[in-house]
PDB file of C-alpha atoms in Angstrom:
ATOM      1  CA  MET A   1     103.452 106.377  79.001  1.00  0.00           C
ATOM      2  CA  THR A   2     100.367 104.237  79.537  1.00  0.00           C
ATOM      3  CA  LYS A   3      98.266 104.721  82.648  1.00  0.00           C
ATOM      4  CA  HIS A   4      97.014 101.139  82.512  1.00  0.00           C
ATOM      5  CA  GLN A   5      98.392  98.007  84.129  1.00  0.00           C
ATOM      6  CA  LYS A   6      97.774  94.411  83.099  1.00  0.00           C
ATOM      7  CA  ARG A   7      95.852  92.733  85.901  1.00  0.00           C
ATOM      8  CA  LEU A   8      97.838  89.517  85.639  1.00  0.00           C
ATOM      9  CA  ALA A   9     101.052  91.456  86.317  1.00  0.00           C
ATOM     10  CA  VAL A  10      99.978  93.460  89.369  1.00  0.00           C
ATOM     11  CA  PRO A  11     101.709  92.718  92.712  1.00  0.00           C
ATOM     12  CA  LYS A  12     100.058  90.074  94.886  1.00  0.00           C
ATOM     13  CA  SER A  13      99.364  92.751  97.488  1.00  0.00           C
ATOM     14  CA  TRP A  14      96.896  94.552  95.201  1.00  0.00           C
ATOM     15  CA  PRO A  15      93.250  93.820  96.128  1.00  0.00           C
ATOM     16  CA  VAL A  16      92.086  93.140  92.556  1.00  0.00           C
ATOM     17  CA  GLU A  17      90.752  90.105  90.723  1.00  0.00           C
ATOM     18  CA  ARG A  18      93.260  89.292  88.008  1.00  0.00           C
ATOM     19  CA  LYS A  19      90.982  87.451  85.593  1.00  0.00           C
ATOM     20  CA  GLU A  20      87.948  89.722  85.479  1.00  0.00           C
ATOM     21  CA  GLU A  21      89.368  92.167  82.939  1.00  0.00           C
ATOM     22  CA  ALA A  22      92.647  92.544  81.080  1.00  0.00           C
ATOM     23  CA  TYR A  23      93.711  95.907  82.511  1.00  0.00           C
ATOM     24  CA  THR A  24      93.416  98.052  85.593  1.00  0.00           C
ATOM     25  CA  THR A  25      94.723 101.478  86.652  1.00  0.00           C
ATOM     26  CA  LYS A  26      98.478 101.941  86.988  1.00  0.00           C
ATOM     27  CA  ALA A  27      99.791 103.565  90.163  1.00  0.00           C
ATOM     28  CA  GLY A  28     101.328 107.006  89.846  1.00  0.00           C
ATOM     29  CA  ALA A  29     104.634 108.135  91.289  1.00  0.00           C
ATOM     30  CA  GLY A  30     104.727 108.235  95.062  1.00  0.00           C
ATOM     31  CA  PRO A  31     105.343 106.196  98.213  1.00  0.00           C
ATOM     32  CA  HIS A  32     105.467 102.397  98.550  1.00  0.00           C
ATOM     33  CA  GLY A  33     107.141 101.709  95.194  1.00  0.00           C
ATOM     34  CA  GLU A  34     105.513  99.078  92.998  1.00  0.00           C
ATOM     35  CA  GLU A  35     103.566  97.706  95.976  1.00  0.00           C
ATOM     36  CA  GLY A  36     101.456 100.885  96.156  1.00  0.00           C
ATOM     37  CA  VAL A  37      97.832 100.426  95.102  1.00  0.00           C
ATOM     38  CA  PRO A  38      96.221 103.276  93.105  1.00  0.00           C
ATOM     39  CA  LEU A  39      93.663 105.119  95.216  1.00  0.00           C
ATOM     40  CA  LEU A  40      91.118 104.624  92.426  1.00  0.00           C
ATOM     41  CA  ILE A  41      91.195 100.865  92.991  1.00  0.00           C
ATOM     42  CA  VAL A  42      90.485 101.376  96.692  1.00  0.00           C
ATOM     43  CA  LEU A  43      87.599 103.771  96.025  1.00  0.00           C
ATOM     44  CA  ARG A  44      86.054 101.767  93.177  1.00  0.00           C
ATOM     45  CA  ASP A  45      86.951  98.098  93.585  1.00  0.00           C
ATOM     46  CA  VAL A  46      87.345  97.774  97.375  1.00  0.00           C
ATOM     47  CA  LEU A  47      84.903 100.263  98.906  1.00  0.00           C
ATOM     48  CA  GLY A  48      82.519 100.765  95.982  1.00  0.00           C
ATOM     49  CA  TYR A  49      82.264 104.491  96.653  1.00  0.00           C
ATOM     50  CA  VAL A  50      82.698 105.403  92.968  1.00  0.00           C
ATOM     51  CA  ASP A  51      81.941 103.655  89.692  1.00  0.00           C
ATOM     52  CA  SER A  52      84.401 105.429  87.425  1.00  0.00           C
ATOM     53  CA  LYS A  53      87.543 107.507  87.239  1.00  0.00           C
ATOM     54  CA  LYS A  54      85.385 110.589  86.583  1.00  0.00           C
ATOM     55  CA  GLU A  55      83.451 110.046  89.813  1.00  0.00           C
ATOM     56  CA  ALA A  56      86.697 109.503  91.717  1.00  0.00           C
ATOM     57  CA  ARG A  57      88.113 112.786  90.442  1.00  0.00           C
ATOM     58  CA  TYR A  58      84.931 114.620  91.469  1.00  0.00           C
ATOM     59  CA  ALA A  59      85.105 113.118  94.960  1.00  0.00           C
ATOM     60  CA  LEU A  60      88.764 114.045  95.337  1.00  0.00           C
ATOM     61  CA  ASP A  61      88.045 117.626  94.269  1.00  0.00           C
ATOM     62  CA  GLN A  62      86.016 118.032  97.480  1.00  0.00           C
ATOM     63  CA  ASP A  63      89.213 117.719  99.599  1.00  0.00           C
ATOM     64  CA  SER A  64      87.405 115.327 101.946  1.00  0.00           C
ATOM     65  CA  ILE A  65      89.475 112.192 101.238  1.00  0.00           C
ATOM     66  CA  LEU A  66      92.719 112.175 103.203  1.00  0.00           C
ATOM     67  CA  ILE A  67      95.746 109.890 103.228  1.00  0.00           C
ATOM     68  CA  ASN A  68      97.851 110.261 106.358  1.00  0.00           C
ATOM     69  CA  GLY A  69      96.108 113.500 107.219  1.00  0.00           C
ATOM     70  CA  LYS A  70      96.568 115.196 103.831  1.00  0.00           C
ATOM     71  CA  ALA A  71      93.939 115.793 101.157  1.00  0.00           C
ATOM     72  CA  VAL A  72      94.575 113.854  97.952  1.00  0.00           C
ATOM     73  CA  SER A  73      93.810 115.105  94.441  1.00  0.00           C
ATOM     74  CA  ASP A  74      95.278 112.333  92.266  1.00  0.00           C
ATOM     75  CA  GLU A  75      93.235 109.148  91.824  1.00  0.00           C
ATOM     76  CA  ARG A  76      96.429 107.272  90.944  1.00  0.00           C
ATOM     77  CA  ARG A  77      98.186 108.180  94.195  1.00  0.00           C
ATOM     78  CA  PRO A  78      99.666 104.951  95.625  1.00  0.00           C
ATOM     79  CA  VAL A  79      98.155 103.607  98.839  1.00  0.00           C
ATOM     80  CA  GLY A  80     100.182 101.099 100.822  1.00  0.00           C
ATOM     81  CA  MET A  81     100.891  99.269 104.040  1.00  0.00           C
ATOM     82  CA  PHE A  82      99.879 101.143 107.235  1.00  0.00           C
ATOM     83  CA  ASP A  83      98.588 104.223 105.404  1.00  0.00           C
ATOM     84  CA  ILE A  84      95.609 105.932 107.058  1.00  0.00           C
ATOM     85  CA  LEU A  85      92.581 106.684 104.873  1.00  0.00           C
ATOM     86  CA  ALA A  86      90.042 109.187 106.145  1.00  0.00           C
ATOM     87  CA  PHE A  87      86.691 109.998 104.545  1.00  0.00           C
ATOM     88  CA  VAL A  88      85.823 113.188 106.372  1.00  0.00           C
ATOM     89  CA  GLU A  89      82.222 113.598 105.224  1.00  0.00           C
ATOM     90  CA  ARG A  90      81.400 109.971 105.962  1.00  0.00           C
ATOM     91  CA  GLU A  91      83.312 110.049 109.263  1.00  0.00           C
ATOM     92  CA  GLU A  92      85.014 106.797 108.233  1.00  0.00           C
ATOM     93  CA  PHE A  93      88.633 105.962 108.953  1.00  0.00           C
ATOM     94  CA  TYR A  94      90.735 102.984 107.861  1.00  0.00           C
ATOM     95  CA  ARG A  95      94.228 101.610 108.297  1.00  0.00           C
ATOM     96  CA  VAL A  96      95.736  99.695 105.385  1.00  0.00           C
ATOM     97  CA  PHE A  97      96.827  96.345 106.790  1.00  0.00           C
ATOM     98  CA  PRO A  98      97.981  93.118 105.104  1.00  0.00           C
ATOM     99  CA  ASP A  99      95.560  90.234 105.421  1.00  0.00           C
ATOM    100  CA  GLU A 100      96.358  86.545 105.197  1.00  0.00           C
ATOM    101  CA  GLY A 101      97.811  85.957 101.764  1.00  0.00           C
ATOM    102  CA  GLY A 102      99.464  89.374 101.689  1.00  0.00           C
ATOM    103  CA  ARG A 103      96.675  91.386 100.083  1.00  0.00           C
ATOM    104  CA  LEU A 104      96.242  94.883 101.419  1.00  0.00           C
ATOM    105  CA  SER A 105      92.938  95.317 103.218  1.00  0.00           C
ATOM    106  CA  LEU A 106      91.203  98.115 105.104  1.00  0.00           C
ATOM    107  CA  THR A 107      90.822  97.875 108.878  1.00  0.00           C
ATOM    108  CA  PRO A 108      88.232 100.290 110.349  1.00  0.00           C
ATOM    109  CA  ILE A 109      89.650 102.487 113.113  1.00  0.00           C
ATOM    110  CA  ASP A 110      88.351 105.421 115.117  1.00  0.00           C
ATOM    111  CA  GLU A 111      89.132 109.076 114.481  1.00  0.00           C
ATOM    112  CA  ASP A 112      91.753 109.314 117.226  1.00  0.00           C
ATOM    113  CA  ALA A 113      93.701 106.369 115.821  1.00  0.00           C
ATOM    114  CA  ALA A 114      93.586 107.985 112.383  1.00  0.00           C
ATOM    115  CA  GLY A 115      95.784 110.815 113.637  1.00  0.00           C
ATOM    116  CA  SER A 116      99.009 108.812 113.295  1.00  0.00           C
ATOM    117  CA  LYS A 117     100.514 106.016 111.245  1.00  0.00           C
ATOM    118  CA  LEU A 118     102.907 103.150 111.845  1.00  0.00           C
ATOM    119  CA  GLY A 119     106.228 102.987 110.004  1.00  0.00           C
ATOM    120  CA  LYS A 120     108.996 100.398 109.896  1.00  0.00           C
ATOM    121  CA  ILE A 121     112.490 101.916 109.965  1.00  0.00           C
ATOM    122  CA  ALA A 122     114.127 100.718 106.749  1.00  0.00           C
ATOM    123  CA  GLY A 123     117.270 102.851 106.989  1.00  0.00           C
ATOM    124  CA  LYS A 124     119.255 105.040 109.370  1.00  0.00           C
ATOM    125  CA  THR A 125     121.965 107.484 108.275  1.00  0.00           C
ATOM    126  CA  GLN A 126     123.913 110.399 109.730  1.00  0.00           C
ATOM    127  CA  VAL A 127     123.361 113.783 108.064  1.00  0.00           C
ATOM    128  CA  ALA A 128     125.139 117.114 108.215  1.00  0.00           C
ATOM    129  CA  GLY A 129     124.559 119.013 111.445  1.00  0.00           C
ATOM    130  CA  GLY A 130     124.703 116.030 113.759  1.00  0.00           C
ATOM    131  CA  ASP A 131     121.191 114.721 113.231  1.00  0.00           C
ATOM    132  CA  THR A 132     120.160 111.225 112.215  1.00  0.00           C
ATOM    133  CA  GLN A 133     117.801 110.580 109.309  1.00  0.00           C
ATOM    134  CA  LEU A 134     115.353 107.706 109.519  1.00  0.00           C
ATOM    135  CA  THR A 135     113.856 106.293 106.327  1.00  0.00           C
ATOM    136  CA  LEU A 136     110.577 104.426 106.727  1.00  0.00           C
ATOM    137  CA  HIS A 137     109.205 101.541 104.678  1.00  0.00           C
ATOM    138  CA  ASP A 138     107.100 103.907 102.539  1.00  0.00           C
ATOM    139  CA  GLY A 139     109.987 106.273 101.775  1.00  0.00           C
ATOM    140  CA  GLN A 140     109.120 108.943 104.370  1.00  0.00           C
ATOM    141  CA  THR A 141     112.172 110.473 106.033  1.00  0.00           C
ATOM    142  CA  LEU A 142     112.435 111.950 109.524  1.00  0.00           C
ATOM    143  CA  LEU A 143     115.231 113.761 111.351  1.00  0.00           C
ATOM    144  CA  VAL A 144     115.930 112.764 114.957  1.00  0.00           C
ATOM    145  CA  ASP A 145     118.666 113.612 117.442  1.00  0.00           C
ATOM    146  CA  GLU A 146     121.978 111.853 116.904  1.00  0.00           C
ATOM    147  CA  ASP A 147     121.710 110.049 120.238  1.00  0.00           C
ATOM    148  CA  ALA A 148     118.098 108.947 119.709  1.00  0.00           C
ATOM    149  CA  ASP A 149     117.755 105.217 120.288  1.00  0.00           C
ATOM    150  CA  TYR A 150     116.145 104.131 117.007  1.00  0.00           C
ATOM    151  CA  ASN A 151     117.419 101.240 114.928  1.00  0.00           C
ATOM    152  CA  THR A 152     116.700  99.613 111.600  1.00  0.00           C
ATOM    153  CA  ASN A 153     113.737  97.188 111.829  1.00  0.00           C
ATOM    154  CA  ASP A 154     112.252  99.062 114.796  1.00  0.00           C
ATOM    155  CA  SER A 155     108.800 100.548 114.249  1.00  0.00           C
ATOM    156  CA  ILE A 156     107.605 104.027 115.142  1.00  0.00           C
ATOM    157  CA  VAL A 157     104.238 105.767 115.182  1.00  0.00           C
ATOM    158  CA  VAL A 158     104.288 109.188 113.517  1.00  0.00           C
ATOM    159  CA  SER A 159     101.724 111.946 114.014  1.00  0.00           C
ATOM    160  CA  ASN A 160     100.081 112.986 110.747  1.00  0.00           C
ATOM    161  CA  ASP A 161      99.822 116.611 111.912  1.00  0.00           C
ATOM    162  CA  ASP A 162     103.459 117.408 112.611  1.00  0.00           C
ATOM    163  CA  ASP A 163     105.509 114.251 111.872  1.00  0.00           C
ATOM    164  CA  GLU A 164     106.369 113.892 115.554  1.00  0.00           C
ATOM    165  CA  ILE A 165     107.219 110.402 116.777  1.00  0.00           C
ATOM    166  CA  VAL A 166     104.602 109.416 119.358  1.00  0.00           C
ATOM    167  CA  ALA A 167     105.525 105.751 119.960  1.00  0.00           C
ATOM    168  CA  HIS A 168     108.491 103.436 119.414  1.00  0.00           C
ATOM    169  CA  PHE A 169     108.442  99.622 119.194  1.00  0.00           C
ATOM    170  CA  THR A 170     111.812  97.884 119.379  1.00  0.00           C
ATOM    171  CA  TYR A 171     112.676  94.973 117.093  1.00  0.00           C
ATOM    172  CA  GLU A 172     113.770  92.303 119.548  1.00  0.00           C
ATOM    173  CA  GLU A 173     112.901  88.875 120.866  1.00  0.00           C
ATOM    174  CA  GLY A 174     109.540  89.058 122.604  1.00  0.00           C
ATOM    175  CA  ALA A 175     108.210  91.805 120.293  1.00  0.00           C
ATOM    176  CA  LEU A 176     104.775  91.469 118.705  1.00  0.00           C
ATOM    177  CA  VAL A 177     105.072  91.377 114.918  1.00  0.00           C
ATOM    178  CA  THR A 178     103.058  90.796 111.779  1.00  0.00           C
ATOM    179  CA  ALA A 179     104.364  89.185 108.612  1.00  0.00           C
ATOM    180  CA  VAL A 180     103.671  91.453 105.643  1.00  0.00           C
ATOM    181  CA  ARG A 181     105.031  89.380 102.758  1.00  0.00           C
ATOM    182  CA  GLY A 182     105.830  85.770 101.953  1.00  0.00           C
ATOM    183  CA  ALA A 183     103.899  82.593 102.682  1.00  0.00           C
ATOM    184  CA  HIS A 184     102.901  83.791 106.157  1.00  0.00           C
ATOM    185  CA  ALA A 185     101.727  87.301 105.227  1.00  0.00           C
ATOM    186  CA  GLY A 186      99.001  88.613 107.488  1.00  0.00           C
ATOM    187  CA  ARG A 187      99.839  86.353 110.417  1.00  0.00           C
ATOM    188  CA  ILE A 188     100.650  87.800 113.838  1.00  0.00           C
ATOM    189  CA  GLY A 189     102.812  86.507 116.660  1.00  0.00           C
ATOM    190  CA  THR A 190     105.677  87.128 119.039  1.00  0.00           C
ATOM    191  CA  ILE A 191     109.352  86.854 118.080  1.00  0.00           C
ATOM    192  CA  ASP A 192     110.791  83.769 119.756  1.00  0.00           C
ATOM    193  CA  GLN A 193     114.266  83.953 118.222  1.00  0.00           C
ATOM    194  CA  ILE A 194     116.204  86.087 115.742  1.00  0.00           C
ATOM    195  CA  GLN A 195     118.724  83.913 113.906  1.00  0.00           C
ATOM    196  CA  VAL A 196     121.564  86.107 112.650  1.00  0.00           C
ATOM    197  CA  THR A 197     123.000  84.932 109.344  1.00  0.00           C
ATOM    198  CA  PRO A 198     126.715  85.683 108.816  1.00  0.00           C
ATOM    199  CA  GLY A 199     127.581  87.705 105.732  1.00  0.00           C
ATOM    200  CA  SER A 200     125.023  89.322 103.480  1.00  0.00           C
ATOM    201  CA  GLY A 201     122.251  86.739 103.864  1.00  0.00           C
ATOM    202  CA  SER A 202     118.913  87.576 105.447  1.00  0.00           C
ATOM    203  CA  ASN A 203     118.370  86.908 109.131  1.00  0.00           C
ATOM    204  CA  ASN A 204     115.614  84.419 109.949  1.00  0.00           C
ATOM    205  CA  VAL A 205     112.946  85.035 112.560  1.00  0.00           C
ATOM    206  CA  GLN A 206     111.132  82.308 114.502  1.00  0.00           C
ATOM    207  CA  ILE A 207     107.672  83.455 115.564  1.00  0.00           C
ATOM    208  CA  ASP A 208     105.262  82.083 118.149  1.00  0.00           C
ATOM    209  CA  ALA A 209     102.049  82.667 116.238  1.00  0.00           C
ATOM    210  CA  ASN A 210      98.818  83.812 117.844  1.00  0.00           C
ATOM    211  CA  ASP A 211      96.959  81.028 116.033  1.00  0.00           C
ATOM    212  CA  GLY A 212      99.168  78.374 117.632  1.00  0.00           C
ATOM    213  CA  GLU A 213     100.947  77.360 114.421  1.00  0.00           C
ATOM    214  CA  ASP A 214     104.456  78.771 114.854  1.00  0.00           C
ATOM    215  CA  PHE A 215     106.354  79.768 111.741  1.00  0.00           C
ATOM    216  CA  GLU A 216     109.667  81.072 110.470  1.00  0.00           C
ATOM    217  CA  THR A 217     110.258  83.844 107.970  1.00  0.00           C
ATOM    218  CA  VAL A 218     112.955  86.302 106.936  1.00  0.00           C
ATOM    219  CA  GLU A 219     113.589  89.522 108.820  1.00  0.00           C
ATOM    220  CA  GLU A 220     112.558  91.739 105.917  1.00  0.00           C
ATOM    221  CA  TYR A 221     109.049  90.286 106.012  1.00  0.00           C
ATOM    222  CA  VAL A 222     108.156  91.213 109.604  1.00  0.00           C
ATOM    223  CA  VAL A 223     107.051  94.498 111.132  1.00  0.00           C
ATOM    224  CA  VAL A 224     106.902  95.221 114.852  1.00  0.00           C
ATOM    225  CA  ILE A 225     103.440  96.314 115.977  1.00  0.00           C
ATOM    226  CA  ASP A 226     101.465  96.454 119.198  1.00  0.00           C
ATOM    227  CA  GLU A 227      98.011  95.116 119.983  1.00  0.00           C
ATOM    228  CA  ASN A 228      96.362  98.326 118.759  1.00  0.00           C
ATOM    229  CA  PHE A 229      97.412  97.553 115.195  1.00  0.00           C
ATOM    230  CA  THR A 230      95.844  94.122 114.899  1.00  0.00           C
ATOM    231  CA  GLY A 231      92.389  95.411 113.992  1.00  0.00           C
ATOM    232  CA  GLY A 232      89.247  96.734 115.534  1.00  0.00           C
ATOM    233  CA  ASP A 233      88.341 100.249 116.623  1.00  0.00           C
ATOM    234  CA  ASP A 234      89.253 100.045 120.271  1.00  0.00           C
ATOM    235  CA  GLU A 235      92.343 102.231 120.170  1.00  0.00           C
TER     236      GLU A 235
END
């Protein structure tokens, strides 16, 4: 199977120029599905820390490049929304965050903020033994007590050290959210109204935008955040 991807066919979230060359690196198996960007693209095309796949592999062999607190050895490892990138030797830390237009970009954060990552709850199921399993947007699963008050579309902050939940943001009217896909990707605002659609259709969300231009999008495209996730290094 080829390890190359036609640039014109990559997801809109990938931070690559589609017309510069015919091909780019294909993401390997891992989190985020087809939206995941190969780490090589981040190191080479976004940050400019390496010039080639060979240099990327050498850098990764030093165990000083971490994603969500874990050293990475595969340059094709997918990087996606809300992942935490740490460059230990450089003392640089970034959160992957969608910018306007939906492209994934890197937001500098401080070392303390790099100790945990945000996740949107995409699924909630009961498992044997009485626990509840939460599935996050990137495929990570967590077990919580059966009576824990977590619901689909809520967001949680998970410690990279021990997978403990350290914060919980409820999906509700008045919550601060960011749009991560669609025409309004990258915009931030407060939920004014959740319009429930009968049947199997998507619910619509009306958002009072921070930029003053209110907008409406579908529920699947919004993620609950708090002010610490909008950028900057003041966490």
